[in-house]
Each structure stands twice: as C-alpha cells, then as structure tokens.
mmCIF file of N, CA and C in Angstrom:
data_model
loop_
_atom_site.group_PDB
_atom_site.id
_atom_site.type_symbol
_atom_site.label_atom_id
_atom_site.label_comp_id
_atom_site.label_asym_id
_atom_site.label_seq_id
_atom_site.Cartn_x
_atom_site.Cartn_y
_atom_site.Cartn_z
ATOM 1 N N UNK A 22 -108.972 4.927 108.955
ATOM 2 C CA UNK A 22 -108.506 3.870 109.843
ATOM 3 C C UNK A 22 -109.680 2.964 110.175
ATOM 4 N N UNK A 23 -109.436 1.678 110.224
ATOM 5 C CA UNK A 23 -110.484 0.721 110.544
ATOM 6 C C UNK A 23 -110.739 0.678 112.036
ATOM 7 N N UNK A 24 -111.923 1.106 112.427
ATOM 8 C CA UNK A 24 -112.274 1.087 113.854
ATOM 9 C C UNK A 24 -112.311 -0.343 114.374
ATOM 10 N N UNK A 25 -112.759 -1.265 113.543
ATOM 11 C CA UNK A 25 -112.855 -2.655 113.976
ATOM 12 C C UNK A 25 -111.473 -3.178 114.354
ATOM 13 N N UNK A 26 -110.475 -2.877 113.566
ATOM 14 C CA UNK A 26 -109.123 -3.333 113.865
ATOM 15 C C UNK A 26 -108.628 -2.699 115.158
ATOM 16 N N UNK A 27 -108.921 -1.418 115.352
ATOM 17 C CA UNK A 27 -108.452 -0.704 116.537
ATOM 18 C C UNK A 27 -109.140 -1.170 117.814
ATOM 19 N N UNK A 28 -110.381 -1.578 117.717
ATOM 20 C CA UNK A 28 -111.168 -1.813 118.924
ATOM 21 C C UNK A 28 -111.822 -3.187 118.969
ATOM 22 N N UNK A 29 -111.090 -4.210 118.554
ATOM 23 C CA UNK A 29 -111.671 -5.549 118.560
ATOM 24 C C UNK A 29 -112.121 -5.971 119.959
ATOM 25 N N UNK A 30 -111.447 -5.490 120.976
ATOM 26 C CA UNK A 30 -111.783 -5.875 122.341
ATOM 27 C C UNK A 30 -113.043 -5.181 122.848
ATOM 28 N N UNK A 31 -113.415 -4.056 122.245
ATOM 29 C CA UNK A 31 -114.602 -3.318 122.678
ATOM 30 C C UNK A 31 -115.817 -3.719 121.856
ATOM 31 N N UNK A 32 -116.979 -3.511 122.415
ATOM 32 C CA UNK A 32 -118.218 -3.805 121.696
ATOM 33 C C UNK A 32 -118.480 -2.719 120.668
ATOM 34 N N UNK A 33 -118.745 -3.135 119.445
ATOM 35 C CA UNK A 33 -119.097 -2.188 118.395
ATOM 36 C C UNK A 33 -120.571 -1.835 118.507
ATOM 37 N N UNK A 34 -120.969 -0.671 117.986
ATOM 38 C CA UNK A 34 -122.390 -0.304 118.012
ATOM 39 C C UNK A 34 -123.229 -1.347 117.280
ATOM 40 N N UNK A 35 -124.401 -1.627 117.803
ATOM 41 C CA UNK A 35 -125.297 -2.593 117.186
ATOM 42 C C UNK A 35 -126.418 -1.852 116.463
ATOM 43 N N UNK A 36 -126.517 -2.035 115.131
ATOM 44 C CA UNK A 36 -127.544 -1.341 114.361
ATOM 45 C C UNK A 36 -128.949 -1.735 114.783
ATOM 46 N N UNK A 37 -129.867 -0.770 114.677
ATOM 47 C CA UNK A 37 -131.275 -1.005 115.001
ATOM 48 C C UNK A 37 -132.093 -1.294 113.752
ATOM 49 N N UNK A 38 -131.466 -1.166 112.582
ATOM 50 C CA UNK A 38 -132.162 -1.440 111.342
ATOM 51 C C UNK A 38 -131.366 -0.931 110.164
ATOM 52 N N UNK A 39 -131.844 -1.221 108.964
ATOM 53 C CA UNK A 39 -131.126 -0.814 107.761
ATOM 54 C C UNK A 39 -131.572 0.556 107.242
ATOM 55 N N UNK A 40 -130.770 1.112 106.384
ATOM 56 C CA UNK A 40 -131.180 2.272 105.600
ATOM 57 C C UNK A 40 -131.997 1.758 104.418
ATOM 58 N N UNK A 41 -132.890 2.569 103.891
ATOM 59 C CA UNK A 41 -133.627 2.177 102.690
ATOM 60 C C UNK A 41 -132.659 2.194 101.510
ATOM 61 N N UNK A 42 -133.063 1.632 100.399
ATOM 62 C CA UNK A 42 -132.221 1.643 99.199
ATOM 63 C C UNK A 42 -131.931 3.074 98.739
ATOM 64 N N UNK A 43 -132.938 3.929 98.803
ATOM 65 C CA UNK A 43 -132.752 5.329 98.387
ATOM 66 C C UNK A 43 -131.759 6.036 99.313
ATOM 67 N N UNK A 44 -131.860 5.768 100.621
ATOM 68 C CA UNK A 44 -130.926 6.371 101.576
ATOM 69 C C UNK A 44 -129.514 5.837 101.371
ATOM 70 N N UNK A 45 -129.396 4.537 101.092
ATOM 71 C CA UNK A 45 -128.079 3.939 100.847
ATOM 72 C C UNK A 45 -127.427 4.574 99.622
ATOM 73 N N UNK A 46 -128.215 4.822 98.586
ATOM 74 C CA UNK A 46 -127.686 5.487 97.393
ATOM 75 C C UNK A 46 -127.239 6.910 97.725
ATOM 76 N N UNK A 47 -128.017 7.608 98.526
ATOM 77 C CA UNK A 47 -127.655 8.961 98.955
ATOM 78 C C UNK A 47 -126.345 8.945 99.756
ATOM 79 N N UNK A 48 -126.197 7.962 100.633
ATOM 80 C CA UNK A 48 -124.964 7.823 101.406
ATOM 81 C C UNK A 48 -123.771 7.513 100.510
ATOM 82 N N UNK A 49 -123.981 6.637 99.541
ATOM 83 C CA UNK A 49 -122.913 6.298 98.596
ATOM 84 C C UNK A 49 -122.454 7.524 97.830
ATOM 85 N N UNK A 50 -123.398 8.302 97.316
ATOM 86 C CA UNK A 50 -123.048 9.493 96.541
ATOM 87 C C UNK A 50 -122.322 10.519 97.420
ATOM 88 N N UNK A 51 -122.777 10.691 98.657
ATOM 89 C CA UNK A 51 -122.116 11.627 99.573
ATOM 90 C C UNK A 51 -120.716 11.143 99.907
ATOM 91 N N UNK A 52 -120.554 9.835 100.123
ATOM 92 C CA UNK A 52 -119.245 9.276 100.457
ATOM 93 C C UNK A 52 -118.270 9.467 99.305
ATOM 94 N N UNK A 53 -118.729 9.188 98.096
ATOM 95 C CA UNK A 53 -117.845 9.341 96.929
ATOM 96 C C UNK A 53 -117.496 10.799 96.672
ATOM 97 N N UNK A 54 -118.387 11.706 97.021
ATOM 98 C CA UNK A 54 -118.109 13.135 96.854
ATOM 99 C C UNK A 54 -117.085 13.601 97.885
ATOM 100 N N UNK A 55 -117.277 13.219 99.154
ATOM 101 C CA UNK A 55 -116.379 13.629 100.231
ATOM 102 C C UNK A 55 -116.504 12.631 101.388
ATOM 103 N N UNK A 56 -115.601 11.647 101.464
ATOM 104 C CA UNK A 56 -115.693 10.624 102.508
ATOM 105 C C UNK A 56 -115.658 11.167 103.935
ATOM 106 N N UNK A 57 -115.148 12.365 104.120
ATOM 107 C CA UNK A 57 -115.073 12.931 105.468
ATOM 108 C C UNK A 57 -116.341 13.682 105.866
ATOM 109 N N UNK A 58 -117.294 13.790 104.948
ATOM 110 C CA UNK A 58 -118.516 14.539 105.213
ATOM 111 C C UNK A 58 -119.707 13.792 104.632
ATOM 112 N N UNK A 59 -120.189 12.785 105.371
ATOM 113 C CA UNK A 59 -121.318 11.976 104.914
ATOM 114 C C UNK A 59 -122.475 12.178 105.885
ATOM 115 N N UNK A 60 -123.447 13.004 105.525
ATOM 116 C CA UNK A 60 -124.587 13.213 106.417
ATOM 117 C C UNK A 60 -125.587 12.054 106.342
ATOM 118 N N UNK A 61 -126.218 11.766 107.444
ATOM 119 C CA UNK A 61 -127.288 10.778 107.463
ATOM 120 C C UNK A 61 -128.495 11.387 106.755
ATOM 121 N N UNK A 62 -129.141 10.651 105.851
ATOM 122 C CA UNK A 62 -130.324 11.186 105.163
ATOM 123 C C UNK A 62 -131.451 11.589 106.109
ATOM 124 N N UNK A 63 -131.538 10.962 107.282
ATOM 125 C CA UNK A 63 -132.593 11.281 108.237
ATOM 126 C C UNK A 63 -132.118 12.263 109.315
ATOM 127 N N UNK A 64 -130.901 12.076 109.803
ATOM 128 C CA UNK A 64 -130.426 12.816 110.975
ATOM 129 C C UNK A 64 -129.540 14.016 110.655
ATOM 130 N N UNK A 65 -129.041 14.082 109.448
ATOM 131 C CA UNK A 65 -128.200 15.209 109.069
ATOM 132 C C UNK A 65 -126.718 14.955 109.270
ATOM 133 N N UNK A 66 -125.933 16.031 109.290
ATOM 134 C CA UNK A 66 -124.478 15.895 109.366
ATOM 135 C C UNK A 66 -123.971 15.502 110.754
ATOM 136 N N UNK A 67 -122.736 15.053 110.770
ATOM 137 C CA UNK A 67 -121.997 14.762 112.010
ATOM 138 C C UNK A 67 -122.572 13.623 112.842
ATOM 139 N N UNK A 68 -123.235 12.666 112.196
ATOM 140 C CA UNK A 68 -123.754 11.514 112.929
ATOM 141 C C UNK A 68 -123.247 10.197 112.358
ATOM 142 N N UNK A 69 -122.719 10.212 111.128
ATOM 143 C CA UNK A 69 -122.254 9.000 110.457
ATOM 144 C C UNK A 69 -120.792 8.745 110.786
ATOM 145 N N UNK A 70 -120.492 7.496 111.115
ATOM 146 C CA UNK A 70 -119.118 7.061 111.339
ATOM 147 C C UNK A 70 -118.823 5.902 110.393
ATOM 148 N N UNK A 71 -117.629 5.898 109.826
ATOM 149 C CA UNK A 71 -117.169 4.743 109.069
ATOM 150 C C UNK A 71 -116.567 3.786 110.087
ATOM 151 N N UNK A 72 -117.243 2.664 110.310
ATOM 152 C CA UNK A 72 -116.754 1.700 111.286
ATOM 153 C C UNK A 72 -115.587 0.889 110.755
ATOM 154 N N UNK A 73 -115.612 0.578 109.453
ATOM 155 C CA UNK A 73 -114.545 -0.245 108.889
ATOM 156 C C UNK A 73 -114.566 -0.170 107.378
ATOM 157 N N UNK A 74 -113.431 -0.473 106.808
ATOM 158 C CA UNK A 74 -113.320 -0.682 105.375
ATOM 159 C C UNK A 74 -113.158 -2.189 105.202
ATOM 160 N N UNK A 75 -113.974 -2.774 104.345
ATOM 161 C CA UNK A 75 -113.961 -4.224 104.184
ATOM 162 C C UNK A 75 -113.849 -4.593 102.717
ATOM 163 N N UNK A 76 -113.374 -5.816 102.483
ATOM 164 C CA UNK A 76 -113.305 -6.340 101.116
ATOM 165 C C UNK A 76 -114.717 -6.380 100.544
ATOM 166 N N UNK A 77 -114.878 -6.072 99.268
ATOM 167 C CA UNK A 77 -116.227 -6.075 98.694
ATOM 168 C C UNK A 77 -116.813 -7.474 98.531
ATOM 169 N N UNK A 78 -115.971 -8.494 98.578
ATOM 170 C CA UNK A 78 -116.429 -9.876 98.428
ATOM 171 C C UNK A 78 -116.626 -10.494 99.811
ATOM 172 N N UNK A 79 -117.740 -11.159 99.993
ATOM 173 C CA UNK A 79 -118.028 -11.858 101.246
ATOM 174 C C UNK A 79 -117.789 -13.343 101.019
ATOM 175 N N UNK A 80 -117.125 -13.998 101.966
ATOM 176 C CA UNK A 80 -116.820 -15.419 101.794
ATOM 177 C C UNK A 80 -118.082 -16.262 101.985
ATOM 178 N N UNK A 81 -118.015 -17.560 101.677
ATOM 179 C CA UNK A 81 -119.202 -18.423 101.795
ATOM 180 C C UNK A 81 -119.806 -18.480 103.194
ATOM 181 N N UNK A 82 -119.016 -18.141 104.222
ATOM 182 C CA UNK A 82 -119.529 -18.152 105.592
ATOM 183 C C UNK A 82 -120.166 -16.829 105.987
ATOM 184 N N UNK A 83 -120.199 -15.851 105.071
ATOM 185 C CA UNK A 83 -120.821 -14.570 105.354
ATOM 186 C C UNK A 83 -119.901 -13.547 105.978
ATOM 187 N N UNK A 84 -118.597 -13.793 105.914
ATOM 188 C CA UNK A 84 -117.629 -12.877 106.493
ATOM 189 C C UNK A 84 -116.848 -12.147 105.414
ATOM 190 N N UNK A 85 -116.412 -10.942 105.740
ATOM 191 C CA UNK A 85 -115.553 -10.167 104.851
ATOM 192 C C UNK A 85 -114.342 -9.720 105.652
ATOM 193 N N UNK A 86 -113.219 -9.613 104.980
ATOM 194 C CA UNK A 86 -111.980 -9.194 105.638
ATOM 195 C C UNK A 86 -111.871 -7.678 105.633
ATOM 196 N N UNK A 87 -111.277 -7.141 106.695
ATOM 197 C CA UNK A 87 -111.006 -5.706 106.718
ATOM 198 C C UNK A 87 -109.886 -5.412 105.728
ATOM 199 N N UNK A 88 -109.898 -4.205 105.190
ATOM 200 C CA UNK A 88 -108.921 -3.805 104.187
ATOM 201 C C UNK A 88 -108.640 -2.326 104.322
ATOM 202 N N UNK A 89 -107.851 -1.803 103.427
ATOM 203 C CA UNK A 89 -107.575 -0.369 103.368
ATOM 204 C C UNK A 89 -108.499 0.274 102.340
ATOM 205 N N UNK A 90 -108.779 1.555 102.475
ATOM 206 C CA UNK A 90 -109.674 2.226 101.523
ATOM 207 C C UNK A 90 -108.954 2.569 100.213
ATOM 208 N N UNK A 91 -108.535 1.533 99.510
ATOM 209 C CA UNK A 91 -107.839 1.688 98.233
ATOM 210 C C UNK A 91 -108.422 0.695 97.242
ATOM 211 N N UNK A 92 -108.487 1.090 95.983
ATOM 212 C CA UNK A 92 -109.026 0.187 94.977
ATOM 213 C C UNK A 92 -110.490 -0.098 95.243
ATOM 214 N N UNK A 93 -110.866 -1.379 95.104
ATOM 215 C CA UNK A 93 -112.249 -1.761 95.389
ATOM 216 C C UNK A 93 -112.380 -2.121 96.865
ATOM 217 N N UNK A 94 -113.317 -1.494 97.533
ATOM 218 C CA UNK A 94 -113.576 -1.780 98.937
ATOM 219 C C UNK A 94 -114.992 -1.343 99.271
ATOM 220 N N UNK A 95 -115.472 -1.810 100.389
ATOM 221 C CA UNK A 95 -116.769 -1.379 100.909
ATOM 222 C C UNK A 95 -116.522 -0.644 102.221
ATOM 223 N N UNK A 96 -117.404 0.281 102.523
ATOM 224 C CA UNK A 96 -117.321 1.019 103.782
ATOM 225 C C UNK A 96 -118.557 0.676 104.610
ATOM 226 N N UNK A 97 -118.334 0.316 105.858
ATOM 227 C CA UNK A 97 -119.431 0.048 106.779
ATOM 228 C C UNK A 97 -119.746 1.351 107.506
ATOM 229 N N UNK A 98 -120.918 1.926 107.230
ATOM 230 C CA UNK A 98 -121.325 3.203 107.808
ATOM 231 C C UNK A 98 -122.358 2.974 108.908
ATOM 232 N N UNK A 99 -122.273 3.785 109.963
ATOM 233 C CA UNK A 99 -123.182 3.667 111.095
ATOM 234 C C UNK A 99 -123.584 5.068 111.554
ATOM 235 N N UNK A 100 -124.877 5.279 111.784
ATOM 236 C CA UNK A 100 -125.364 6.557 112.289
ATOM 237 C C UNK A 100 -125.573 6.440 113.799
ATOM 238 N N UNK A 101 -124.924 7.337 114.533
ATOM 239 C CA UNK A 101 -125.007 7.315 115.992
ATOM 240 C C UNK A 101 -126.299 7.938 116.530
ATOM 241 N N UNK A 102 -127.135 8.467 115.649
ATOM 242 C CA UNK A 102 -128.388 9.071 116.105
ATOM 243 C C UNK A 102 -129.586 8.152 115.856
ATOM 244 N N UNK A 103 -129.704 7.619 114.632
ATOM 245 C CA UNK A 103 -130.836 6.729 114.331
ATOM 246 C C UNK A 103 -130.456 5.251 114.457
ATOM 247 N N UNK A 104 -129.178 4.985 114.733
ATOM 248 C CA UNK A 104 -128.682 3.637 115.003
ATOM 249 C C UNK A 104 -128.876 2.666 113.845
ATOM 250 N N UNK A 105 -128.743 3.178 112.627
ATOM 251 C CA UNK A 105 -128.854 2.315 111.450
ATOM 252 C C UNK A 105 -127.478 2.164 110.814
ATOM 253 N N UNK A 106 -127.304 1.081 110.060
ATOM 254 C CA UNK A 106 -126.017 0.803 109.429
ATOM 255 C C UNK A 106 -126.229 0.331 108.000
ATOM 256 N N UNK A 107 -125.157 0.486 107.207
ATOM 257 C CA UNK A 107 -125.184 0.018 105.829
ATOM 258 C C UNK A 107 -123.747 -0.184 105.367
ATOM 259 N N UNK A 108 -123.570 -1.129 104.479
ATOM 260 C CA UNK A 108 -122.291 -1.314 103.804
ATOM 261 C C UNK A 108 -122.450 -0.825 102.373
ATOM 262 N N UNK A 109 -121.553 0.048 101.954
ATOM 263 C CA UNK A 109 -121.631 0.570 100.591
ATOM 264 C C UNK A 109 -120.365 0.208 99.837
ATOM 265 N N UNK A 110 -120.494 -0.089 98.558
ATOM 266 C CA UNK A 110 -119.328 -0.318 97.714
ATOM 267 C C UNK A 110 -118.722 1.041 97.395
ATOM 268 N N UNK A 111 -117.775 1.433 98.198
ATOM 269 C CA UNK A 111 -117.264 2.795 98.152
ATOM 270 C C UNK A 111 -116.156 2.997 97.142
ATOM 271 N N UNK A 112 -115.281 2.024 96.989
ATOM 272 C CA UNK A 112 -114.165 2.174 96.073
ATOM 273 C C UNK A 112 -114.547 1.786 94.661
ATOM 274 N N UNK A 113 -113.963 2.456 93.706
ATOM 275 C CA UNK A 113 -114.287 2.188 92.311
ATOM 276 C C UNK A 113 -113.325 1.208 91.676
ATOM 277 N N UNK A 114 -112.153 1.033 92.288
ATOM 278 C CA UNK A 114 -111.154 0.147 91.708
ATOM 279 C C UNK A 114 -110.386 0.794 90.587
ATOM 280 N N UNK A 115 -110.679 2.044 90.261
ATOM 281 C CA UNK A 115 -110.000 2.768 89.197
ATOM 282 C C UNK A 115 -108.984 3.728 89.792
ATOM 283 N N UNK A 116 -107.853 3.822 89.160
ATOM 284 C CA UNK A 116 -106.830 4.765 89.587
ATOM 285 C C UNK A 116 -107.199 6.144 89.073
ATOM 286 N N UNK A 117 -106.980 7.183 89.884
ATOM 287 C CA UNK A 117 -107.300 8.551 89.469
ATOM 288 C C UNK A 117 -106.198 9.136 88.643
#
C-alpha cells in the first residue's frame, strides 16, 4: 500500500542523506528477494519502510506518479534509524 496516498495530510519522514551505490544495490537485491524483509545495510532488519510505489519515469518537472507494485515500478525506501532514503527500480516489468 502506498503510504503517500494514505497519509497525504501528514508529514512524511525527511531523509538525512542518501544510501551509497553499494548500499542501494544491496537494498535492491534484498527487495527483489523478499519485499517484506529488506534490512538496512547499516542498521539491520526492521528499520526499512516502503513509503511509496512510484512510476519509474520522472516527468520534466521532477515528479513521479504513485502506482501499484506491478510491472515496472520504483519503490521509495526509508530507514527509520539512520534516516536515509533511496528509490530503487523494484519491478522488472516481466510476468512470472
């Protein structure tokens, strides 16, 4: 479920910085293995939240639309311990 859609009226967590490229790859691999169990590379398990599923394409104004986690999509991940965020291209666009 898209947290952004559910809680537009509330303030979303504000990231304190990005994950490194190596950490982002680790998060991507963990997400593709099991989307319900994505540990933070620095903080460990039970700290990562999927804030939203978004279209993989960003419009010219820098915005992306929220979507469902089907086909090609990106997942916006946020760690509640180290306060970092990343968007990963989570969906493959291929049918299983």
